[in-house]
Short mmCIF file of C-alpha atoms and ligand atoms in Angstrom, two decimals:
data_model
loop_
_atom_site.label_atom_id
_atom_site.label_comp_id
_atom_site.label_asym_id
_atom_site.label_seq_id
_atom_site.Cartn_x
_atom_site.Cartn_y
_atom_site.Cartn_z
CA UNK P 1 102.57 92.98 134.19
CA UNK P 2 105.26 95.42 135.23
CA UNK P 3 104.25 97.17 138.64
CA UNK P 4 103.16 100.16 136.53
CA UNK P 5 101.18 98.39 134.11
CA UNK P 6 99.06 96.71 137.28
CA UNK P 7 98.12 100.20 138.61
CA UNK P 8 97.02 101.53 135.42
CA UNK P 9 95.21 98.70 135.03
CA UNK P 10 94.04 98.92 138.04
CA UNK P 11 92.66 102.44 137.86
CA UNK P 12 91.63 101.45 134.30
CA UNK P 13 89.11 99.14 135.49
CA UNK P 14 87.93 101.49 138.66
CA UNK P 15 87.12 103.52 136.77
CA UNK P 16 85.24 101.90 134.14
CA UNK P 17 83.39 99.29 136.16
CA UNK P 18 80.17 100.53 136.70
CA UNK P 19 79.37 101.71 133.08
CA UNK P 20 80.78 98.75 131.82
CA UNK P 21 79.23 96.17 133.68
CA UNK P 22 76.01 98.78 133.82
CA UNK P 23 76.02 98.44 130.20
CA UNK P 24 76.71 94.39 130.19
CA UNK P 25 74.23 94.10 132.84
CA UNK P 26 71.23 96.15 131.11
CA UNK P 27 71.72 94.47 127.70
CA UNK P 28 71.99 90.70 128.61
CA UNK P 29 70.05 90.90 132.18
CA UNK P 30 71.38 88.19 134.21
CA UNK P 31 74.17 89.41 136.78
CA UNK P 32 76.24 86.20 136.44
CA UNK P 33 76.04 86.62 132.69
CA UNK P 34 76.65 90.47 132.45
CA UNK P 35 80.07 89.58 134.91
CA UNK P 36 81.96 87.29 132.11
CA UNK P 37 80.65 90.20 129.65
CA UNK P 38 82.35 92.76 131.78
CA UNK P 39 85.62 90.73 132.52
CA UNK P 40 85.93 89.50 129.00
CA UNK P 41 85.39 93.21 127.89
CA UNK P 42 88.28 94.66 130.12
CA UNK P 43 90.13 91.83 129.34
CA UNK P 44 90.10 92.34 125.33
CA UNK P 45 90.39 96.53 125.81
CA UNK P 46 93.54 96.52 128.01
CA UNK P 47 95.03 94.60 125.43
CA UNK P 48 93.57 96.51 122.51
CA UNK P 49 94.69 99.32 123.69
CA UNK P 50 97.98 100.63 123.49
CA UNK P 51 98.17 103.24 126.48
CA UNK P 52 95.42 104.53 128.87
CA UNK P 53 96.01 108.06 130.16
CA UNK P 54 93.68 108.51 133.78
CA UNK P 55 93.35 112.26 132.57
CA UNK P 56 91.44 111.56 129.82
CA UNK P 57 87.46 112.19 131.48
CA UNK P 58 85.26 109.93 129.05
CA UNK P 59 84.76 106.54 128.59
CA UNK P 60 87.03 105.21 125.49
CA UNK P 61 84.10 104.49 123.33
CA UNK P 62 85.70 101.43 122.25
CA UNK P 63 85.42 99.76 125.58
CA UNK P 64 82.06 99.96 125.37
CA UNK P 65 81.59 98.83 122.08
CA UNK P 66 83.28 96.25 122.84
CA UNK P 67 80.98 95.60 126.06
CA UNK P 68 78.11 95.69 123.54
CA UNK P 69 79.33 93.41 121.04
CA UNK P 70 80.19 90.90 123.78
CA UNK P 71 76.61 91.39 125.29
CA UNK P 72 75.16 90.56 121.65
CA UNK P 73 77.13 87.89 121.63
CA UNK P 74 76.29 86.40 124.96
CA UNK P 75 72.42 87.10 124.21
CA UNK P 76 72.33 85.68 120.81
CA UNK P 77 73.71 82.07 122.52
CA UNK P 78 71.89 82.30 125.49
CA UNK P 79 68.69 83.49 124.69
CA UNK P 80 66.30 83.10 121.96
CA UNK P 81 63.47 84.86 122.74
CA UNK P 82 62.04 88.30 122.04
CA UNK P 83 64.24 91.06 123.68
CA UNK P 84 62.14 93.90 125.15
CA UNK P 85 63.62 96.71 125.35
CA UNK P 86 61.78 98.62 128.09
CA UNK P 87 64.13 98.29 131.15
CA UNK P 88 66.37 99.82 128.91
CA UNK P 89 64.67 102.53 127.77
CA UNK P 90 63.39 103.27 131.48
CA UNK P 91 67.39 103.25 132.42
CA UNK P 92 68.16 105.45 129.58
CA UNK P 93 65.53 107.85 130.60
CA UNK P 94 66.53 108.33 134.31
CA UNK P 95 68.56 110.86 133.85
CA UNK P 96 71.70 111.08 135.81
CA UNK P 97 71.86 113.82 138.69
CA UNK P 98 75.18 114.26 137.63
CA UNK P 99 76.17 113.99 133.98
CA UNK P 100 79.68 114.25 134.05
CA UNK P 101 79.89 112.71 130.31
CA UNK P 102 78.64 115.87 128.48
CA UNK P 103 75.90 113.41 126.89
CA UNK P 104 72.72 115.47 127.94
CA UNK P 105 71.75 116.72 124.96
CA UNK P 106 71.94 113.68 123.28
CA UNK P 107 69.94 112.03 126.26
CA UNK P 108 67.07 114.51 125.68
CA UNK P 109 67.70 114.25 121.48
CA UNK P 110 66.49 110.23 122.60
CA UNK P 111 64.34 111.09 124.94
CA UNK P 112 62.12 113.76 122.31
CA UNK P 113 62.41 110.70 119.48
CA UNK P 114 58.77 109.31 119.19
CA UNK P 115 58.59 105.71 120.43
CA UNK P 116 58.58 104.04 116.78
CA UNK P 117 61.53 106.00 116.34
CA UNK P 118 63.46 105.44 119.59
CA UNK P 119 62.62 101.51 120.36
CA UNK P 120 64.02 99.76 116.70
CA UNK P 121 67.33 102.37 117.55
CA UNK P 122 67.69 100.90 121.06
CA UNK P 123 67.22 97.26 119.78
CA UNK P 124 69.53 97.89 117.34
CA UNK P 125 72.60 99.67 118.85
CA UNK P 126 72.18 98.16 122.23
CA UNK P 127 71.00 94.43 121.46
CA UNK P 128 72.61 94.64 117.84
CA UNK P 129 69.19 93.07 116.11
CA UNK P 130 69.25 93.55 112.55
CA UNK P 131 66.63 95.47 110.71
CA UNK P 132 65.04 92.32 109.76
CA UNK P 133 64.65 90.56 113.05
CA UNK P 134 62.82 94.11 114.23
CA UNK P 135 60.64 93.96 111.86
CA UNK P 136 59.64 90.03 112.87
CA UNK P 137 59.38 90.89 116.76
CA UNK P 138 57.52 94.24 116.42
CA UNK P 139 55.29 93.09 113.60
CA UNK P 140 56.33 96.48 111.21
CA UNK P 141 57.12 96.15 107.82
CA UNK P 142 60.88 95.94 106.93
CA UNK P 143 61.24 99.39 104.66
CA UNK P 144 59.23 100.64 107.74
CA UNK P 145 61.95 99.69 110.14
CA UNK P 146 64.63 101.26 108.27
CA UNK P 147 63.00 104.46 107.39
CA UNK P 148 62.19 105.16 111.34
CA UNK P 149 65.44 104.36 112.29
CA UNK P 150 67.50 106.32 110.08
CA UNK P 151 65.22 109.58 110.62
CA UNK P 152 65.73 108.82 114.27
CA UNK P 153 69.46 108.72 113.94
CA UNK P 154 69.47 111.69 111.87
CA UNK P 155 67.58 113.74 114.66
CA UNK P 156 70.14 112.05 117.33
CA UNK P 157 73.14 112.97 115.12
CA UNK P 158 71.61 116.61 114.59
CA UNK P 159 71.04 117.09 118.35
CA UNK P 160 75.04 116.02 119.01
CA UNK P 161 75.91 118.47 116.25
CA UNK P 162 78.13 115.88 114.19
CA UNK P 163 78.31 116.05 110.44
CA UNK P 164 75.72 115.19 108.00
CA UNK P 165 75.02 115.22 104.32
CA UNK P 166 75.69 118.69 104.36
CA UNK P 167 78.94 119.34 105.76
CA UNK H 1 86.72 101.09 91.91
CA UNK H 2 87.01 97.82 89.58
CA UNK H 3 84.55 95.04 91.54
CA UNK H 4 83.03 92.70 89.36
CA UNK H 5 79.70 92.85 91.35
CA UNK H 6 77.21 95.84 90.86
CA UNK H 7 77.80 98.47 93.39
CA UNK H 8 74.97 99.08 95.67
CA UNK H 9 74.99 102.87 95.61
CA UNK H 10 74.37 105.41 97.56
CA UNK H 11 70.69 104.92 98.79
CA UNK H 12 70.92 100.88 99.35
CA UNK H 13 74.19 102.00 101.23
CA UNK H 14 72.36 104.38 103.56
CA UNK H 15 69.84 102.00 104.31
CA UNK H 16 72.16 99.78 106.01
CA UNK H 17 73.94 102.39 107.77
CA UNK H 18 72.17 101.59 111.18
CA UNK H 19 73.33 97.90 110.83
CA UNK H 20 76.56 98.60 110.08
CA UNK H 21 77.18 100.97 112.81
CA UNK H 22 76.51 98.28 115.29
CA UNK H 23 78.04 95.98 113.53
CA UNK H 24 74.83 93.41 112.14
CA UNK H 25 73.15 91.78 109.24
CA UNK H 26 73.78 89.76 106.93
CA UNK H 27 77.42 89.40 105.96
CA UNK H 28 76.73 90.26 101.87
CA UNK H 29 75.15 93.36 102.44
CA UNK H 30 77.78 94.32 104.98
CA UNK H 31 80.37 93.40 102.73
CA UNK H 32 78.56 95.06 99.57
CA UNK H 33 78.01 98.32 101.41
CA UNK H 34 81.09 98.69 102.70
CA UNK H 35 82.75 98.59 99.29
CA UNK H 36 80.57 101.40 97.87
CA UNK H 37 81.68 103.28 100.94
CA UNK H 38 85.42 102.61 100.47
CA UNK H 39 84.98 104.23 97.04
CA UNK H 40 82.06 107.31 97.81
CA UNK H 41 83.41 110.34 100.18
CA UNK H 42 79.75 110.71 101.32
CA UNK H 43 78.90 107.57 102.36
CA UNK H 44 82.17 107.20 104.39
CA UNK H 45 81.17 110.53 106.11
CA UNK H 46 77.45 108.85 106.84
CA UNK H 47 79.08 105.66 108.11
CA UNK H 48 81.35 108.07 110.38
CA UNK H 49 78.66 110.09 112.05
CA UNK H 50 75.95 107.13 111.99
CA UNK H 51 78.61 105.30 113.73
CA UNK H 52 79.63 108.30 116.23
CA UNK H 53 76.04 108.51 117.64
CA UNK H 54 75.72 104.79 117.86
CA UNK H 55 78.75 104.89 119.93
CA UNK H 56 77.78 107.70 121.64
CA UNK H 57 74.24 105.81 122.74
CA UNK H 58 75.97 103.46 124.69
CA UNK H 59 77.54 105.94 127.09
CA UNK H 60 74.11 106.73 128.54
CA UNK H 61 72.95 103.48 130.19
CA UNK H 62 72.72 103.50 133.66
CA UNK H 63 76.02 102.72 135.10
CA UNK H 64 75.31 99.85 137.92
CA UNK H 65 77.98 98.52 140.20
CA UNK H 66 79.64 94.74 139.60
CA UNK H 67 79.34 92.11 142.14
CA UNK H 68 81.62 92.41 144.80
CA UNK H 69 85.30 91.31 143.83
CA UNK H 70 85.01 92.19 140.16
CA UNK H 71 87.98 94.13 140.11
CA UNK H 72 90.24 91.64 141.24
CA UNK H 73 88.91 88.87 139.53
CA UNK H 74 89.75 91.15 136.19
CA UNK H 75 92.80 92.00 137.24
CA UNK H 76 93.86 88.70 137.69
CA UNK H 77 92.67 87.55 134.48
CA UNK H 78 94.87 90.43 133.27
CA UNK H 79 97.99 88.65 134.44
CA UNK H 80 101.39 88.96 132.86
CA UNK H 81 100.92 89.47 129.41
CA UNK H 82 102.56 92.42 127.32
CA UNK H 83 99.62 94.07 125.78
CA UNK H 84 101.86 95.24 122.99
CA UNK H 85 102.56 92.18 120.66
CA UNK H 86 98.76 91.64 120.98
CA UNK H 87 98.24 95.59 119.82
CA UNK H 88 100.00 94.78 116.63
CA UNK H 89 98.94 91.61 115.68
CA UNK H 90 95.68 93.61 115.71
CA UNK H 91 96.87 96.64 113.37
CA UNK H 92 98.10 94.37 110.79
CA UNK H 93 94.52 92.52 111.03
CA UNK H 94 93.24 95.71 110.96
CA UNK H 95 96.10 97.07 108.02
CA UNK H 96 95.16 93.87 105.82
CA UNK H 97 91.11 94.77 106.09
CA UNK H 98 91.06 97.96 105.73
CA UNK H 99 93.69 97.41 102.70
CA UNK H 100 90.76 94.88 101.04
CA UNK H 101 87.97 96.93 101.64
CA UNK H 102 89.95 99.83 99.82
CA UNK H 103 90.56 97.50 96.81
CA UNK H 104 86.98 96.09 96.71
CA UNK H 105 88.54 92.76 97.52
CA UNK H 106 85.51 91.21 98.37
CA UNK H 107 86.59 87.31 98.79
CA UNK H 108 88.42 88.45 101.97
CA UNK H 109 85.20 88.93 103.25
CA UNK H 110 83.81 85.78 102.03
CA UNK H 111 86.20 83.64 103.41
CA UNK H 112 86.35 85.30 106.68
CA UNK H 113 84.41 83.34 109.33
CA UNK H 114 84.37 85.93 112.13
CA UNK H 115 82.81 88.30 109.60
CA UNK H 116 80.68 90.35 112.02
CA UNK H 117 84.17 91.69 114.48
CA UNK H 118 85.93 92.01 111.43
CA UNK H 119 83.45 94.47 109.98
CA UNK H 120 83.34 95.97 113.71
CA UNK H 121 86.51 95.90 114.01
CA UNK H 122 87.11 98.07 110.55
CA UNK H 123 84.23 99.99 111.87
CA UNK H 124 86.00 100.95 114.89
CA UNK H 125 89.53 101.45 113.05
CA UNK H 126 87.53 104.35 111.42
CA UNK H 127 85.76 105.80 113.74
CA UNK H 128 87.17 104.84 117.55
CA UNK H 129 89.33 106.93 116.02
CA UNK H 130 86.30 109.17 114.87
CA UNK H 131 87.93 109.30 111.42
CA UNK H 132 90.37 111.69 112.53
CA UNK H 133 93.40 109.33 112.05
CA UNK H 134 92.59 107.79 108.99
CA UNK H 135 92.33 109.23 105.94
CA UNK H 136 93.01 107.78 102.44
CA UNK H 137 93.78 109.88 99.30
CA UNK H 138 93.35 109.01 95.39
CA UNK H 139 96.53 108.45 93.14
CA UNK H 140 96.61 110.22 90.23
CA UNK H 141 97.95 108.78 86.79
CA UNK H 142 99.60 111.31 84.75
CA UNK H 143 96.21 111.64 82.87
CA UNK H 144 94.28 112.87 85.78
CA UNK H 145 92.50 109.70 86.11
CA UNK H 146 92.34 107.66 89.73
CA UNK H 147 95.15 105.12 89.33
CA UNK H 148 94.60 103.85 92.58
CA UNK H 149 94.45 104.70 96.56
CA UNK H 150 96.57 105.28 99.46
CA UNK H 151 95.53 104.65 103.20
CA UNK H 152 97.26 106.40 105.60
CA UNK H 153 96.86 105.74 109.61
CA UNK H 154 97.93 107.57 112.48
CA UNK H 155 98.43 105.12 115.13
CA UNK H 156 101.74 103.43 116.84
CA UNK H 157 103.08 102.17 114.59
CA UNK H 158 101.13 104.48 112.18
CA UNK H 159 101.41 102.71 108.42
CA UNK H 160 100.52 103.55 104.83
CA UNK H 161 99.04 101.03 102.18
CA UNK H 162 98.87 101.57 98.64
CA UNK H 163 96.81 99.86 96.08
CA UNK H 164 96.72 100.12 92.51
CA UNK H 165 94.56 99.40 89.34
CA UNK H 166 96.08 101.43 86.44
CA UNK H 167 97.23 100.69 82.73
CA UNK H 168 98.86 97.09 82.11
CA UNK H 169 102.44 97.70 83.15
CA UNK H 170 104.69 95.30 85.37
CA UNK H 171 107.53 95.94 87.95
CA UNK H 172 108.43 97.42 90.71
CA UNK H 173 107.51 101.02 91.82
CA UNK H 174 109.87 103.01 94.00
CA UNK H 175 107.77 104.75 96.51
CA UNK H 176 109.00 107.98 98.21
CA UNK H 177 107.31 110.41 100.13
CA UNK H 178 107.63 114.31 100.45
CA UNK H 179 107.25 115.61 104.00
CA UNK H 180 105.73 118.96 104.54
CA UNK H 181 109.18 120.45 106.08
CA UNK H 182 110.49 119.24 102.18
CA UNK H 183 112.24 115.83 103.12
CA UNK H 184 112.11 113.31 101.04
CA UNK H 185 112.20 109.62 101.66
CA UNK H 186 112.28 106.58 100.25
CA UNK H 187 110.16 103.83 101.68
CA UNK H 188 110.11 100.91 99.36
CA UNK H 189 109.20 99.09 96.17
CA UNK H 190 106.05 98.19 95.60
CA UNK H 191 105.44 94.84 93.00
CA UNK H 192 103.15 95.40 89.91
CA UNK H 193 101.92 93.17 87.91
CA UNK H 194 99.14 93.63 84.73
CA UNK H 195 99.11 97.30 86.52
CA UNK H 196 97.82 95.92 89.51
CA UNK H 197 99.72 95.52 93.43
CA UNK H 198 99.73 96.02 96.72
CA UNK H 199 102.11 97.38 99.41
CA UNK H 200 101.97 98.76 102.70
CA UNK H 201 104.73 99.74 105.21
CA UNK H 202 105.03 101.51 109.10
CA UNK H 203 106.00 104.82 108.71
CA UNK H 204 108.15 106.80 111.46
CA UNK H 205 106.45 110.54 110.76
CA UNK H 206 102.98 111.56 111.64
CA UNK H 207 100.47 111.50 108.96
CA UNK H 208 99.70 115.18 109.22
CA UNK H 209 103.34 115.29 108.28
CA UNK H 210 102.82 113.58 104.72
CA UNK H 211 103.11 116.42 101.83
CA UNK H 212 102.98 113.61 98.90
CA UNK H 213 102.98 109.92 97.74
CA UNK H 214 104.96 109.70 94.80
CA UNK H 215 105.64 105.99 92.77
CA UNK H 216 107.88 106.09 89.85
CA UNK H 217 109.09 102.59 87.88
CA UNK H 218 111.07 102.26 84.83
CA UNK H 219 108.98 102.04 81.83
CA UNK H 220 105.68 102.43 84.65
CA UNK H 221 103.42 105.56 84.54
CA UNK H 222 104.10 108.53 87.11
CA UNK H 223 101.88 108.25 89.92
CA UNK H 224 101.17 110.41 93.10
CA UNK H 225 98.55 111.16 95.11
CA UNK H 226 98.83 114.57 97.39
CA UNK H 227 97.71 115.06 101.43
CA UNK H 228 97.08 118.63 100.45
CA UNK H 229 93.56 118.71 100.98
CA UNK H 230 91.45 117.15 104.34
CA UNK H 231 88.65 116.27 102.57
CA UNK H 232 89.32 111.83 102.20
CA UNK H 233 88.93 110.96 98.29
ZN1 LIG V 301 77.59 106.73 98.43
#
C-alpha cells in the first residue's frame, strides 16, 4: 500500500471497529469468532471499495452487510443449534446516549413492533435464517412467518420514510 | 420477458422479499423472484426499500470494542495489494449478473455455486447504491413494443449492457448514444443472432448524462430506448 493508502486505511478501520466487530460480535457470540468476522470483513470492504472519503459521517452500509453475511456464514459452520435472539434484541433496545447515525426513529419504529413481529425480523436480517427455519425453531406456521415479517418491515420502512407501494 | 419457466408474480415475489433482502433461502426461489423483479417496476422498488431497511437494521447494534490489537492485525492483513484490479474484477462479476438477471437467464444461476453472495452481491449492486446509480430502461422496436433492455451503472468505470429479444433478424447493430448537451457517440456493435444478443461496454460520461440508446443494423429493425424519464422500466 502506498503511504496514503495505509492511513486511509488506517482511519478506515478506526473508525469502523467498534460497529463492525459490535455487529460480528452480537451475531456469532464468541469474541475469537466475531475477530476473523471483523478482519475478514475489513479485509473484503477495503478492497471492494473503490475510495473511502473520512467526511462521509455513516457507516457504508455495505461494510456491514458484509459483516453480517460473514457472521451468517461463520454461524451456519460453527453452530447448529437454535439461535436466540434475545441478547440481540436487549442490545438493540439500549438505546445509544448519543445517536450520531440519525437511526432513532427507526430504533423506536423496532422498538413499537410487537414481539411476533420484531423477533422473525431480527433472526432474519441479523442471523440471515430463512423463513422456513423460523418457522421450525419458533414452532409458527410458515405463511405465519412471512405475513408478520413483511407487516413488520412495512411499519419499519414507513417509520424511515422510504418508498412503498405507493410512491 | 421471454423465460421458459412460469413467472412467480407479484405476490409470491413479495413474499420472499424479507429473504432476499438478507440474502437467504433457497436458491430457486431466489433465482425465480429475482427474474419477475428484473421485469416488474414495482417489485424492483419493494426489493429496494425492503432491502434499505434491512440494511439500515444493522446500523443499530450495539457497537462493542475489538480485542486489543485488532487494528493492526487488519491492517497487516491489508498489506500491499492495489485494491483496484480487485474493484473491477468485481464490476464485471457484478456487470455479467446483473446482465443475466435482466435477460431472465436463469442457468447462470443454476450453475453458480456461490449462489447466496452472488444474489447479495446483485442485491447490494442495487441498492448499496440505494438504486440511485442504476437504472435500466426498455428498448423500443419501431412498433412500440419492448424489444429489449438497457442497464446503465454509475460507478468507476460506470458501463452500459444491452440485451435484446426482438423479431428474427441477424447482424450486427451499431450502437450510439445521444448525450443530453446533443453529442453523439458511437460505442460499438453489438452481435445478433435469431434477434437475440448481448453487449455491454464502460462508458466515459455519467449516466445522468445519457439522452438516448439508439441501435441501427442494415436490414435490422430501429431500436432505442430513451433516459428521459426516472422512473426504471
Ligand atoms: Zn411484481
Amino acid at each position: 500500500m502506498a503511504s496514503g493508502d495505509a492511513d486511509a486505511a488506517a482511519a478506515f478501520v478506526r473508525r469502523y471497529q467498534s460497529r463492525v466487530y459490535g455487529l460480528a460480535v452480537s451475531v456469532v457470540g464468541d469474541s475469537g469468532l466475531a475477530e476473523e468476522v471483523a478482519q475478514e470483513a475489513f479485509v473484503r470492504a477495503w478492497r471492494h471499495a473503490a475510495t473511502y472519503d473520512p467526511r462521509r459521517g455513516r457507516v457504508p452500509t455495505w461494510l456491514l452487510t458484509i459483516t453480517r453475511n460473514l457472521s451468517v456464514d461463520a454461524i451456519r459452520i460453527h453452530h447448529r443449534h437454535r439461535i436466540d435472539p434475545e441478547p440481540m434484541l436487549a442490545g438493540l433496545a439500549a438505546d445509544p446516549p448519543v445517536d450520531p447515525f440519525g437511526s432513532h426513529d427507526l430504533r423506536a419504529g423496532l422498538l413499537k413492533l410487537p414481539p411476533e413481529q420484531c423477533r422473525p425480523i431480527v433472526l432474519s436480517v441479523f442471523y440471515g435464517l430463512t423463513t422456513k427455519e423460523i418457522a421450525d425453531q419458533e414452532g409458527v406456521p410458515l405463511g405465519t412467518v412471512k405475513t408478520r415479517i413483511r407487516r413488520g418491515l412495512a411499519k419499519l420502512r414507513d417509520a424511515l420514510g422510504v418508498g412503498s407501494d405507493e410512491r | 420477458m421471454n423465460g421458459d419457466t412460469a413467472d412467480l408474480g407479484c405476490d409470491a415475489t413479495r413474499e420472499l422479499m424479507a429473504e432476499l433482502a438478507a440474502g437467504v433461502g433457497p436458491a430457486e426461489d431466489r433465482a425465480a423472484a429475482l427474474r419477475h423483479i428484473a421485469g416488474c417496476a414495482d417489485c424492483h422498488r419493494e426489493l429496494e426499500s425492503i432491502s434499505f431497511v434491512a440494511d439500515e437494521l444493522l446500523s443499530l447494534a450495539p457497537e462493542q470494542e475489538p480485542p486489543s490489537g485488532f487494528e493492526d492485525r487488519v491492517l497487516a492483513r491489508l498489506g500491499p495489494r492495489a485494491p483496484r484490479r480487485l474493484l473491477w474484477r468485481r464490476t464485471r462479476v457484478a456487470v455479467a449478473l446483473v446482465a443475466a438477471i435482466a435477460v431472465g437467464a436463469v442457468t447462470v444461476w443454476q450453475v453458480t455455486s456461490d449462489d447466496r453472495r452472488l444474489a447479495a452481491s446483485y442485491r447490494r449492486t442495487l441498492q448499496t447504491l440505494n438504486g440511485r446509480y442504476m437504472t435500466a430502461r426498455t428498448i423500443a422496436a419501431p412498433d412500440g413494443s419492448m424489444a429489449g433492455r438497457v442497464v446503465a451503472y454509475q460507478g468507476t468505470p460506470s458501463w452500459i449492457f444491452i440485451t435484446l429479444a426482438y423479431g428474427a433478424g441477424a447482424g450486427p447493430y451499431e450502437v450510439r448514444i445521444t448525450t443530453r448537451d446533443g453529442r453523439e457517440e458511437r460505442l460499438g456493435v453489438l452481435d445478433v443472432q435469431n434477434g437475440s444478443g448481448s453487449w455491454g461496454t464502460t462508458i466515459d460520461m455519467p449516466v445522468a448524462g445519457i439522452a438516448e440508446v439508439r441501435l441501427s443494423g442494415t436490414g435490422l429493425p430501429y431500436l432505442s430506448a430513451g433516459f428521459g424519464a426516472r422512473r426504471p422500466a
